[in-house]
Amino acid sequence: MAEIIPRVFKGPGIASGVDKTAVVNRRDRHTGGMSLFDADAYDPDDMMVHPRHQAMQPVLAQLIQQLRDCETVEAGVEFQRDLLNRVLEVEKDRAGFKRAAKRMRSGKGPHPEAPEPQSGRDLKDVATWRFEQEVCDRLARQLRSVGDALAWRVFGFHRPFILALCRNDSPGLMYGKAGLRAELDHVERAFKEDGAFALLHDLTNCLRIGDITVWDGVHPPRTEEIKTNPNNTKSAQLRRIDQARTAVLEGGPLPGGSASELLYDLDLPLRTHLNVLRDALQRAATEGIYATPVPGSRALFVIDQYACTEQGMSSKQFNEHLQHAVDGALQRAGIAAGRENYNIHVTSLDSTARDPLRVPWANYPLHPVTCARLIGDYAVATVETSGPVLARLLQASGLDARWVRPPGNADLQQGEVIMEIHQQERLRSVPLPGGLTMTPGWTLQMRRSELDRYLMELLQPGSWVAGIKNVLSARQAGRPWPHFRNEHEIWV
């Protein structure tokens, strides 16, 4: 199955005696570098109390509600304009803070047009300006996560389009981009002349191939590369666009260097336990910390920073409460034993608009304010499982599953196989010299993205197991990227 490295906490997890600032300060698993929470530069809580960061919360909630209210092409166009203005405003300030920091490192003062820092830190310290830049980086990602939600919606929550169009490096910032004006003109012309909706890919994190996708209401979505000078269009870019389209509509290989990577339609309905996540978030919004087992050998932990603050929890009280809640959930989920060696976590913490394969929080069936809290890390959800226990769950369903990841709490590596699921062809055997007999079979190797999805999207075990059996029975060589039907009934 497809591979993406999950974000896991160092050590045995968030309930291992570390305080809540240490939970926030972690190394980013996707990029391999430090996250925005760099303890050498500032306390992690500084980000959460920054006026710009706090002011973004109601903006995100309003944008999410505005997106959900869109019923016409005109409303979608207007929403995209509003989101674009927000992103460009944040990225303009980011560029200003970056320029000021660069000038200060060379012994100069900030330029006269530099935006005003709002952190209350020393204006003569270059770290202040770097911090403000990092705040803007984070806010731009948060806004792009709403752009991801727009992309999922206009594609009708049909995951194959996302799987096909995400297979490029992130394009970077929009502010100052040379070709942005040409893209905007194309978007406006599509609406005014044809009544079509054209989505700007740079407003998203999940769409990385092509510049825009156009819906005319008649034909399948059309992805285009827009250049100020048409003669500069690279044939490689056009090939990737064509590969993505062929993969979705005709079953061809996904963009990239491997012809064995194909979309796989499970022809099964998706079933989830997202109601457990919703209830846990509601409980945490009142109690501060809430943990619960989830069917399928999982435990869910939710922290709501607003509620923790309202209750006046000290660091000691926070850690004691968290430890007690997590220990209880792990015990009830049956995954407490061997935690340091075999358990794996995925988390919402500082993950928004980083992994293009994750469903954006704004599409989860949650209140817009709750979605905004998850996007901004004022609410953090973590899901944990035990590898061997998960393998036994699959074995109980008749699958020959083995957890193959070595014991230990080291980070998952790119392409690392964590589980193998084998199926023999019992009705056919092949005689070998020496009186031996070989029974052919198929082995499905599970990598990160499948486990990440099972945990973070809280798939029902029966739905997940049925999908695995479906892939095995098809005996499709290579690396299948499976997707369920009816996702439009799950996401908002």
Short mmCIF file of C-alpha atoms in Angstrom, two decimals:
data_model
loop_
_atom_site.label_atom_id
_atom_site.label_comp_id
_atom_site.label_asym_id
_atom_site.label_seq_id
_atom_site.Cartn_x
_atom_site.Cartn_y
_atom_site.Cartn_z
CA MET A 1 0.00 0.00 0.00
CA ALA A 2 1.09 3.61 -0.41
CA GLU A 3 3.69 5.08 1.89
CA ILE A 4 3.73 8.27 3.95
CA ILE A 5 5.70 8.65 7.16
CA PRO A 6 3.44 9.24 10.17
CA ARG A 7 4.20 11.74 12.86
CA VAL A 8 4.86 9.95 16.11
CA PHE A 9 6.01 11.31 19.43
CA LYS A 10 9.51 10.47 20.63
CA GLY A 11 9.69 8.04 23.51
CA PRO A 12 6.66 6.12 24.67
CA GLY A 13 4.24 8.90 23.82
CA ILE A 14 2.56 11.97 25.15
CA ALA A 15 1.70 10.40 28.48
CA SER A 16 5.24 9.47 29.45
CA GLY A 17 5.85 12.18 31.99
CA VAL A 18 6.73 15.02 29.62
CA ASP A 19 5.05 18.35 30.15
CA LYS A 20 2.67 19.89 27.64
CA THR A 21 5.26 22.24 26.14
CA ALA A 22 7.48 19.27 25.40
CA VAL A 23 4.53 17.64 23.66
CA VAL A 24 4.24 20.65 21.38
CA ASN A 25 7.98 20.95 20.75
CA ARG A 26 8.71 18.06 18.41
CA ARG A 27 10.69 17.33 15.28
CA ASP A 28 8.64 17.33 12.11
CA ARG A 29 8.60 13.83 10.58
CA HIS A 30 7.48 14.86 7.11
CA THR A 31 10.25 17.31 6.26
CA GLY A 32 12.95 15.92 8.51
CA GLY A 33 13.61 19.40 9.92
CA MET A 34 12.42 21.24 12.96
CA SER A 35 8.79 22.20 13.23
CA LEU A 36 7.76 25.79 13.81
CA PHE A 37 8.06 25.14 17.52
CA ASP A 38 11.82 25.62 17.91
CA ALA A 39 12.59 25.68 21.62
CA ASP A 40 15.99 27.26 20.97
CA ALA A 41 14.28 30.37 19.60
CA TYR A 42 11.16 30.71 21.76
CA ASP A 43 8.89 28.87 24.13
CA PRO A 44 6.33 26.73 22.27
CA ASP A 45 3.46 28.48 24.04
CA ASP A 46 4.57 31.77 22.42
CA MET A 47 3.08 30.62 19.13
CA MET A 48 -0.26 29.77 20.68
CA VAL A 49 -0.62 33.12 22.48
CA HIS A 50 0.61 35.24 19.58
CA PRO A 51 -2.10 37.80 18.68
CA ARG A 52 -1.94 36.94 14.98
CA HIS A 53 -2.29 33.22 15.72
CA GLN A 54 -5.23 33.75 18.05
CA ALA A 55 -6.93 36.17 15.65
CA MET A 56 -6.85 33.52 12.93
CA GLN A 57 -9.21 31.23 14.86
CA PRO A 58 -12.47 33.11 14.15
CA VAL A 59 -11.28 33.75 10.58
CA LEU A 60 -10.85 30.01 9.99
CA ALA A 61 -14.25 29.21 11.50
CA GLN A 62 -15.90 31.87 9.33
CA LEU A 63 -14.19 30.62 6.17
CA ILE A 64 -15.17 27.01 6.88
CA GLN A 65 -18.79 27.99 7.39
CA GLN A 66 -18.69 30.15 4.24
CA LEU A 67 -17.36 27.18 2.27
CA ARG A 68 -20.07 24.88 3.60
CA ASP A 69 -22.72 27.44 2.63
CA CYS A 70 -21.54 27.63 -1.00
CA GLU A 71 -24.27 26.29 -3.28
CA THR A 72 -23.51 28.02 -6.59
CA VAL A 73 -20.52 28.63 -8.84
CA GLU A 74 -20.76 32.33 -8.04
CA ALA A 75 -20.57 31.64 -4.31
CA GLY A 76 -17.56 29.38 -4.87
CA VAL A 77 -15.80 32.06 -6.90
CA GLU A 78 -16.45 34.63 -4.20
CA PHE A 79 -15.19 32.28 -1.51
CA GLN A 80 -12.00 31.61 -3.45
CA ARG A 81 -11.41 35.36 -3.81
CA ASP A 82 -11.83 35.86 -0.06
CA LEU A 83 -9.45 33.00 0.73
CA LEU A 84 -6.91 34.26 -1.81
CA ASN A 85 -6.90 37.73 -0.26
CA ARG A 86 -6.32 36.22 3.18
CA VAL A 87 -3.42 34.09 1.96
CA LEU A 88 -1.75 36.92 0.06
CA GLU A 89 -2.09 39.24 3.06
CA VAL A 90 -0.36 36.73 5.35
CA GLU A 91 2.34 35.90 2.79
CA LYS A 92 3.04 39.59 2.19
CA ASP A 93 3.70 40.08 5.90
CA ARG A 94 5.80 36.93 5.93
CA ALA A 95 7.96 38.35 3.14
CA GLY A 96 8.30 41.61 5.07
CA PHE A 97 9.39 39.88 8.26
CA LYS A 98 11.85 37.72 6.32
CA ARG A 99 13.37 40.77 4.66
CA ALA A 100 13.66 42.58 8.01
CA ALA A 101 15.40 39.58 9.58
CA LYS A 102 17.83 39.39 6.67
CA ARG A 103 18.67 43.08 7.00
CA MET A 104 19.23 42.75 10.73
CA ARG A 105 21.57 39.81 10.27
CA SER A 106 23.71 42.05 8.05
CA GLY A 107 23.79 44.78 10.70
CA LYS A 108 21.01 46.98 9.29
CA GLY A 109 17.67 47.96 10.74
CA PRO A 110 14.29 46.75 9.46
CA HIS A 111 13.15 48.44 6.28
CA PRO A 112 10.57 51.26 6.69
CA GLU A 113 7.75 49.21 5.12
CA ALA A 114 8.29 46.25 7.45
CA PRO A 115 5.09 44.97 9.09
CA GLU A 116 4.77 45.56 12.81
CA PRO A 117 5.63 42.62 15.10
CA GLN A 118 2.86 41.77 17.56
CA SER A 119 4.65 39.37 19.86
CA GLY A 120 5.85 42.04 22.32
CA ARG A 121 9.42 40.75 21.97
CA ASP A 122 12.57 42.85 21.62
CA LEU A 123 12.49 44.61 18.25
CA LYS A 124 16.30 44.81 18.24
CA ASP A 125 16.60 41.01 18.35
CA VAL A 126 16.66 39.28 14.96
CA ALA A 127 14.94 36.27 16.58
CA THR A 128 11.84 38.43 17.04
CA TRP A 129 11.53 38.97 13.30
CA ARG A 130 12.26 35.32 12.54
CA PHE A 131 9.54 34.34 15.00
CA GLU A 132 7.04 36.66 13.30
CA GLN A 133 7.97 35.10 9.95
CA GLU A 134 7.35 31.62 11.36
CA VAL A 135 3.97 32.70 12.71
CA CYS A 136 3.02 33.83 9.20
CA ASP A 137 4.31 30.56 7.74
CA ARG A 138 2.02 28.71 10.07
CA LEU A 139 -0.99 30.91 9.35
CA ALA A 140 -0.50 30.47 5.60
CA ARG A 141 -0.60 26.69 6.08
CA GLN A 142 -3.75 26.99 8.13
CA LEU A 143 -5.46 28.98 5.38
CA ARG A 144 -4.27 26.49 2.76
CA SER A 145 -5.86 23.70 4.74
CA VAL A 146 -9.18 25.44 4.06
CA GLY A 147 -8.13 25.58 0.41
CA ASP A 148 -7.63 21.81 0.63
CA ALA A 149 -11.19 21.51 1.92
CA LEU A 150 -12.38 23.49 -1.09
CA ALA A 151 -10.47 21.13 -3.40
CA TRP A 152 -12.00 18.02 -1.80
CA ARG A 153 -15.46 19.52 -2.13
CA VAL A 154 -15.28 20.59 -5.78
CA PHE A 155 -13.87 17.16 -6.67
CA GLY A 156 -16.96 15.67 -5.03
CA PHE A 157 -14.82 14.07 -2.29
CA HIS A 158 -13.56 11.63 -4.91
CA ARG A 159 -10.19 10.74 -3.39
CA PRO A 160 -8.54 9.52 -6.64
CA PHE A 161 -8.27 13.10 -7.93
CA ILE A 162 -6.34 14.08 -4.79
CA LEU A 163 -4.17 10.96 -4.94
CA ALA A 164 -3.26 11.73 -8.56
CA LEU A 165 -2.71 15.48 -8.36
CA CYS A 166 -0.72 15.60 -5.12
CA ARG A 167 2.34 13.83 -6.56
CA ASN A 168 4.71 16.79 -6.87
CA ASP A 169 6.71 18.94 -4.52
CA SER A 170 4.83 21.79 -2.87
CA PRO A 171 4.93 24.83 -5.19
CA GLY A 172 5.72 27.32 -2.43
CA LEU A 173 4.34 30.80 -1.81
CA MET A 174 1.88 32.72 -3.97
CA TYR A 175 2.88 36.27 -2.99
CA GLY A 176 5.33 37.60 -5.57
CA LYS A 177 4.82 34.66 -7.93
CA ALA A 178 5.52 35.79 -11.48
CA GLY A 179 2.69 33.85 -13.11
CA LEU A 180 -0.02 34.58 -10.54
CA ARG A 181 -1.62 37.36 -12.56
CA ALA A 182 -2.03 35.10 -15.58
CA GLU A 183 -3.61 32.39 -13.41
CA LEU A 184 -6.04 34.86 -11.83
CA ASP A 185 -7.03 36.21 -15.24
CA HIS A 186 -7.74 32.66 -16.42
CA VAL A 187 -9.86 31.95 -13.34
CA GLU A 188 -11.94 35.12 -13.79
CA ARG A 189 -12.35 34.57 -17.53
CA ALA A 190 -13.56 31.00 -17.00
CA PHE A 191 -16.32 32.29 -14.73
CA LYS A 192 -17.34 35.39 -16.69
CA GLU A 193 -17.27 33.85 -20.15
CA ASP A 194 -18.28 30.24 -19.50
CA GLY A 195 -19.87 30.26 -16.05
CA ALA A 196 -17.21 27.72 -15.01
CA PHE A 197 -15.40 27.38 -11.71
CA ALA A 198 -11.60 27.32 -11.87
CA LEU A 199 -9.68 26.35 -8.74
CA LEU A 200 -6.26 27.85 -8.04
CA HIS A 201 -3.99 24.98 -7.01
CA ASP A 202 -1.63 27.30 -5.13
CA LEU A 203 -4.43 27.96 -2.63
CA THR A 204 -4.09 24.33 -1.57
CA ASN A 205 -1.44 21.98 -0.30
CA CYS A 206 -2.94 18.85 -1.84
CA LEU A 207 -3.02 19.88 -5.53
CA ARG A 208 0.56 20.06 -6.78
CA ILE A 209 0.32 19.15 -10.46
CA GLY A 210 -0.87 21.90 -12.78
CA ASP A 211 -1.93 25.46 -11.93
CA ILE A 212 -5.72 25.32 -12.08
CA THR A 213 -8.55 22.83 -12.52
CA VAL A 214 -11.72 23.89 -14.34
CA TRP A 215 -15.26 22.54 -13.96
CA ASP A 216 -17.62 23.48 -16.79
CA GLY A 217 -20.55 21.36 -15.62
CA VAL A 218 -20.42 19.12 -18.69
CA HIS A 219 -17.01 17.45 -18.96
CA PRO A 220 -14.77 15.88 -16.31
CA PRO A 221 -12.57 18.35 -14.43
CA ARG A 222 -9.77 19.70 -16.62
CA THR A 223 -6.37 20.49 -15.10
CA GLU A 224 -4.29 23.10 -16.91
CA GLU A 225 -0.83 24.64 -16.76
CA ILE A 226 -0.98 28.43 -17.15
CA LYS A 227 2.05 30.36 -18.39
CA THR A 228 2.49 34.05 -19.17
CA ASN A 229 4.40 32.91 -22.24
CA PRO A 230 2.77 29.75 -23.68
CA ASN A 231 6.10 28.82 -25.27
CA ASN A 232 7.59 28.31 -21.80
CA THR A 233 5.26 25.44 -20.92
CA LYS A 234 7.38 22.39 -20.15
CA SER A 235 6.44 19.11 -21.76
CA ALA A 236 7.24 17.27 -18.49
CA GLN A 237 4.57 19.29 -16.67
CA LEU A 238 2.00 18.55 -19.36
CA ARG A 239 2.88 14.85 -19.21
CA ARG A 240 2.23 14.75 -15.47
CA ILE A 241 -1.13 16.46 -15.95
CA ASP A 242 -2.02 13.92 -18.63
CA GLN A 243 -0.82 11.05 -16.40
CA ALA A 244 -2.98 12.26 -13.52
CA ARG A 245 -6.04 12.54 -15.74
CA THR A 246 -5.45 9.11 -17.30
CA ALA A 247 -4.90 7.53 -13.88
CA VAL A 248 -8.27 8.76 -12.60
CA LEU A 249 -10.41 8.39 -15.70
CA GLU A 250 -8.82 5.44 -17.51
CA GLY A 251 -6.95 3.45 -14.88
CA GLY A 252 -3.43 4.33 -16.02
CA PRO A 253 -0.41 4.56 -13.69
CA LEU A 254 -0.16 7.46 -11.29
CA PRO A 255 2.28 10.28 -12.10
CA GLY A 256 5.84 9.38 -11.19
CA GLY A 257 8.49 6.93 -12.15
CA SER A 258 6.67 3.67 -11.37
CA ALA A 259 4.12 2.15 -13.74
CA SER A 260 3.05 -0.23 -10.93
CA GLU A 261 1.40 2.51 -8.84
CA LEU A 262 -2.28 2.40 -9.73
CA LEU A 263 -5.51 3.60 -8.19
CA TYR A 264 -7.66 0.76 -6.92
CA ASP A 265 -11.43 1.07 -6.55
CA LEU A 266 -12.50 -1.08 -3.61
CA ASP A 267 -16.17 -0.89 -4.63
CA LEU A 268 -16.96 -0.85 -0.91
CA PRO A 269 -18.66 1.76 1.27
CA LEU A 270 -16.51 3.65 3.74
CA ARG A 271 -17.55 3.31 7.38
CA THR A 272 -15.92 5.25 10.20
CA HIS A 273 -16.04 5.90 13.93
CA LEU A 274 -15.81 9.67 13.48
CA ASN A 275 -18.70 10.01 15.91
CA VAL A 276 -16.22 8.91 18.61
CA LEU A 277 -13.89 11.75 17.59
CA ARG A 278 -16.74 14.26 17.66
CA ASP A 279 -17.85 13.16 21.13
CA ALA A 280 -14.26 13.16 22.43
CA LEU A 281 -13.69 16.70 21.18
CA GLN A 282 -16.89 17.84 22.86
CA ARG A 283 -15.85 16.23 26.14
CA ALA A 284 -12.37 17.74 25.93
CA ALA A 285 -13.86 21.19 25.26
CA THR A 286 -15.41 20.94 28.72
CA GLU A 287 -12.92 18.81 30.65
CA GLY A 288 -9.65 19.83 28.97
CA ILE A 289 -8.42 16.25 28.48
CA TYR A 290 -10.36 13.23 27.34
CA ALA A 291 -9.21 9.75 26.30
CA THR A 292 -11.22 6.79 25.10
CA PRO A 293 -10.71 3.43 23.40
CA VAL A 294 -11.85 3.14 19.80
CA PRO A 295 -13.01 -0.16 18.28
CA GLY A 296 -10.19 -1.79 16.35
CA SER A 297 -7.34 -1.81 18.91
CA ARG A 298 -7.00 1.98 19.09
CA ALA A 299 -7.00 4.66 21.75
CA LEU A 300 -7.92 8.30 21.13
CA PHE A 301 -6.55 11.16 23.26
CA VAL A 302 -7.85 14.73 22.88
CA ILE A 303 -6.48 17.87 24.54
CA ASP A 304 -8.32 21.20 24.38
CA GLN A 305 -6.06 24.07 25.39
CA TYR A 306 -8.90 26.52 25.96
CA ALA A 307 -10.55 24.19 28.47
CA CYS A 308 -7.24 23.44 30.19
CA THR A 309 -6.64 27.16 30.57
CA GLU A 310 -10.16 27.83 31.84
CA GLN A 311 -9.71 25.15 34.50
CA GLY A 312 -6.42 26.71 35.57
CA MET A 313 -4.44 23.47 35.25
CA SER A 314 -0.82 23.65 36.34
CA SER A 315 1.77 21.66 34.40
CA LYS A 316 1.77 19.06 37.16
CA GLN A 317 -2.03 18.77 37.15
CA PHE A 318 -2.03 18.59 33.35
CA ASN A 319 0.48 15.75 33.25
CA GLU A 320 -1.21 13.81 36.03
CA HIS A 321 -4.63 14.14 34.39
CA LEU A 322 -3.22 13.23 30.97
CA GLN A 323 -1.30 10.24 32.34
CA HIS A 324 -4.37 8.90 34.13
CA ALA A 325 -6.69 9.38 31.13
CA VAL A 326 -4.27 7.85 28.61
CA ASP A 327 -3.37 4.87 30.80
CA GLY A 328 -7.04 4.06 31.23
CA ALA A 329 -7.79 4.32 27.50
CA LEU A 330 -4.81 2.14 26.60
CA GLN A 331 -5.86 -0.52 29.08
CA ARG A 332 -9.44 -0.55 27.81
CA ALA A 333 -8.20 -0.70 24.20
CA GLY A 334 -5.97 -3.68 25.06
CA ILE A 335 -2.79 -1.99 23.83
CA ALA A 336 -1.02 -1.01 27.06
CA ALA A 337 1.45 -3.92 27.17
CA GLY A 338 4.72 -3.39 25.31
CA ARG A 339 3.87 0.21 24.54
CA GLU A 340 7.46 1.45 24.31
CA ASN A 341 8.39 -1.19 21.75
CA TYR A 342 5.34 -1.72 19.56
CA ASN A 343 2.91 1.21 19.76
CA ILE A 344 2.59 3.83 17.04
CA HIS A 345 0.87 7.22 17.22
CA VAL A 346 -0.53 9.61 14.64
CA THR A 347 -1.45 13.12 15.66
CA SER A 348 -3.12 16.28 14.46
CA LEU A 349 -0.41 18.38 16.12
CA ASP A 350 1.25 20.80 13.70
CA SER A 351 0.21 18.59 10.78
CA THR A 352 -2.24 20.83 8.93
CA ALA A 353 -1.42 21.34 5.24
CA ARG A 354 1.74 19.23 5.52
CA ASP A 355 0.59 15.83 4.30
CA PRO A 356 -1.35 16.16 1.02
CA LEU A 357 -2.97 12.75 1.52
CA ARG A 358 -4.73 13.59 4.77
CA VAL A 359 -8.34 14.70 4.61
CA PRO A 360 -8.33 18.37 5.74
CA TRP A 361 -9.89 19.06 9.12
CA ALA A 362 -12.36 21.50 7.58
CA ASN A 363 -13.99 18.52 5.81
CA TYR A 364 -14.49 16.48 8.96
CA PRO A 365 -18.14 16.29 10.15
CA LEU A 366 -17.45 18.68 13.03
CA HIS A 367 -18.55 22.19 13.95
CA PRO A 368 -16.50 24.88 12.12
CA VAL A 369 -15.17 26.19 15.45
CA THR A 370 -13.96 22.69 16.36
CA CYS A 371 -12.31 22.33 12.95
CA ALA A 372 -10.58 25.67 13.47
CA ARG A 373 -9.25 24.54 16.86
CA LEU A 374 -7.78 21.39 15.29
CA ILE A 375 -6.23 23.39 12.46
CA GLY A 376 -4.70 25.85 14.93
CA ASP A 377 -3.63 23.17 17.46
CA TYR A 378 -5.82 24.62 20.20
CA ALA A 379 -7.32 21.14 20.14
CA VAL A 380 -5.01 18.18 19.52
CA ALA A 381 -6.14 14.66 18.68
CA THR A 382 -3.79 11.66 18.89
CA VAL A 383 -4.65 8.08 17.96
CA GLU A 384 -2.49 5.17 19.09
CA THR A 385 -2.38 1.47 18.33
CA SER A 386 -0.16 -1.55 18.96
CA GLY A 387 1.34 -3.21 15.92
CA PRO A 388 1.17 -6.81 17.15
CA VAL A 389 -2.33 -6.34 18.56
CA LEU A 390 -3.44 -4.88 15.23
CA ALA A 391 -1.95 -7.90 13.45
CA ARG A 392 -3.91 -10.21 15.74
CA LEU A 393 -7.08 -8.30 14.90
CA LEU A 394 -6.46 -9.05 11.21
CA GLN A 395 -5.62 -12.68 12.01
CA ALA A 396 -8.97 -13.03 13.79
CA SER A 397 -10.57 -11.94 10.49
CA GLY A 398 -8.86 -14.77 8.63
CA LEU A 399 -5.87 -12.83 7.31
CA ASP A 400 -2.29 -14.10 7.60
CA ALA A 401 -0.91 -10.84 9.02
CA ARG A 402 2.50 -10.26 10.62
CA TRP A 403 3.83 -7.09 12.24
CA VAL A 404 7.34 -6.93 10.80
CA ARG A 405 8.61 -3.66 12.23
CA PRO A 406 11.44 -4.31 14.74
CA PRO A 407 10.77 -3.45 18.40
CA GLY A 408 11.70 0.06 19.49
CA ASN A 409 10.43 3.61 19.35
CA ALA A 410 12.59 4.88 16.47
CA ASP A 411 10.86 7.05 13.89
CA LEU A 412 9.33 5.33 10.88
CA GLN A 413 11.53 5.67 7.81
CA GLN A 414 10.45 6.53 4.28
CA GLY A 415 9.27 3.35 2.57
CA GLU A 416 9.57 1.21 5.70
CA VAL A 417 7.30 -1.83 5.68
CA ILE A 418 5.46 -2.22 8.99
CA MET A 419 3.12 -5.16 8.29
CA GLU A 420 2.85 -7.96 5.78
CA ILE A 421 -0.41 -9.73 4.93
CA HIS A 422 -0.06 -12.97 3.01
CA GLN A 423 -2.58 -15.00 1.04
CA GLN A 424 -1.81 -18.39 -0.47
CA GLU A 425 -3.53 -19.88 -3.50
CA ARG A 426 -4.65 -23.03 -1.70
CA LEU A 427 -6.22 -24.56 -4.81
CA ARG A 428 -3.01 -24.51 -6.85
CA SER A 429 0.43 -25.90 -6.07
CA VAL A 430 3.58 -26.28 -8.14
CA PRO A 431 5.83 -29.39 -7.80
CA LEU A 432 9.53 -28.72 -7.36
CA PRO A 433 12.58 -31.03 -7.69
CA GLY A 434 13.28 -33.25 -4.70
CA GLY A 435 9.64 -33.92 -3.93
CA LEU A 436 8.93 -30.35 -2.72
CA THR A 437 5.79 -28.44 -3.51
CA MET A 438 5.44 -24.68 -3.83
CA THR A 439 2.13 -22.95 -3.22
CA PRO A 440 2.01 -19.54 -4.94
CA GLY A 441 0.68 -16.63 -2.95
CA TRP A 442 0.41 -12.87 -2.67
CA THR A 443 1.86 -10.61 0.02
CA LEU A 444 0.47 -7.17 0.70
CA GLN A 445 3.04 -4.90 2.34
CA MET A 446 1.55 -2.15 4.46
CA ARG A 447 3.32 1.17 4.74
CA ARG A 448 2.48 4.35 6.50
CA SER A 449 -0.40 5.90 4.58
CA GLU A 450 -2.71 2.93 5.10
CA LEU A 451 -2.04 2.85 8.84
CA ASP A 452 -2.27 6.62 9.06
CA ARG A 453 -5.67 6.53 7.41
CA TYR A 454 -6.95 3.70 9.62
CA LEU A 455 -5.96 5.69 12.71
CA MET A 456 -6.67 9.33 11.87
CA GLU A 457 -9.85 8.76 9.85
CA LEU A 458 -11.01 6.19 12.42
CA LEU A 459 -12.13 3.63 9.86
CA GLN A 460 -14.38 0.94 11.24
CA PRO A 461 -12.38 -2.31 11.56
CA GLY A 462 -14.84 -4.24 9.40
CA SER A 463 -14.61 -1.67 6.62
CA TRP A 464 -10.81 -1.62 6.80
CA VAL A 465 -10.46 -5.41 6.84
CA ALA A 466 -12.90 -5.77 3.93
CA GLY A 467 -10.79 -3.34 1.94
CA ILE A 468 -7.60 -5.31 2.62
CA LYS A 469 -9.30 -8.57 1.61
CA ASN A 470 -10.58 -6.91 -1.56
CA VAL A 471 -7.09 -5.81 -2.57
CA LEU A 472 -5.64 -9.25 -1.84
CA SER A 473 -8.32 -11.07 -3.81
CA ALA A 474 -7.64 -8.90 -6.86
CA ARG A 475 -3.99 -10.08 -6.91
CA GLN A 476 -2.92 -6.83 -8.49
CA ALA A 477 0.86 -6.68 -8.75
CA GLY A 478 2.65 -3.48 -7.87
CA ARG A 479 1.51 -0.89 -5.36
CA PRO A 480 -2.26 -0.28 -5.31
CA TRP A 481 -3.67 2.94 -3.90
CA PRO A 482 -7.12 1.85 -2.67
CA HIS A 483 -10.10 4.14 -2.24
CA PHE A 484 -13.62 3.55 -0.98
CA ARG A 485 -16.92 4.59 -2.47
CA ASN A 486 -19.43 7.06 -0.92
CA GLU A 487 -16.89 9.41 0.66
CA HIS A 488 -19.24 12.27 -0.21
CA GLU A 489 -21.48 10.86 2.53
CA ILE A 490 -18.69 11.04 5.12
CA TRP A 491 -16.99 14.39 4.63
CA VAL A 492 -18.58 17.83 4.77
#
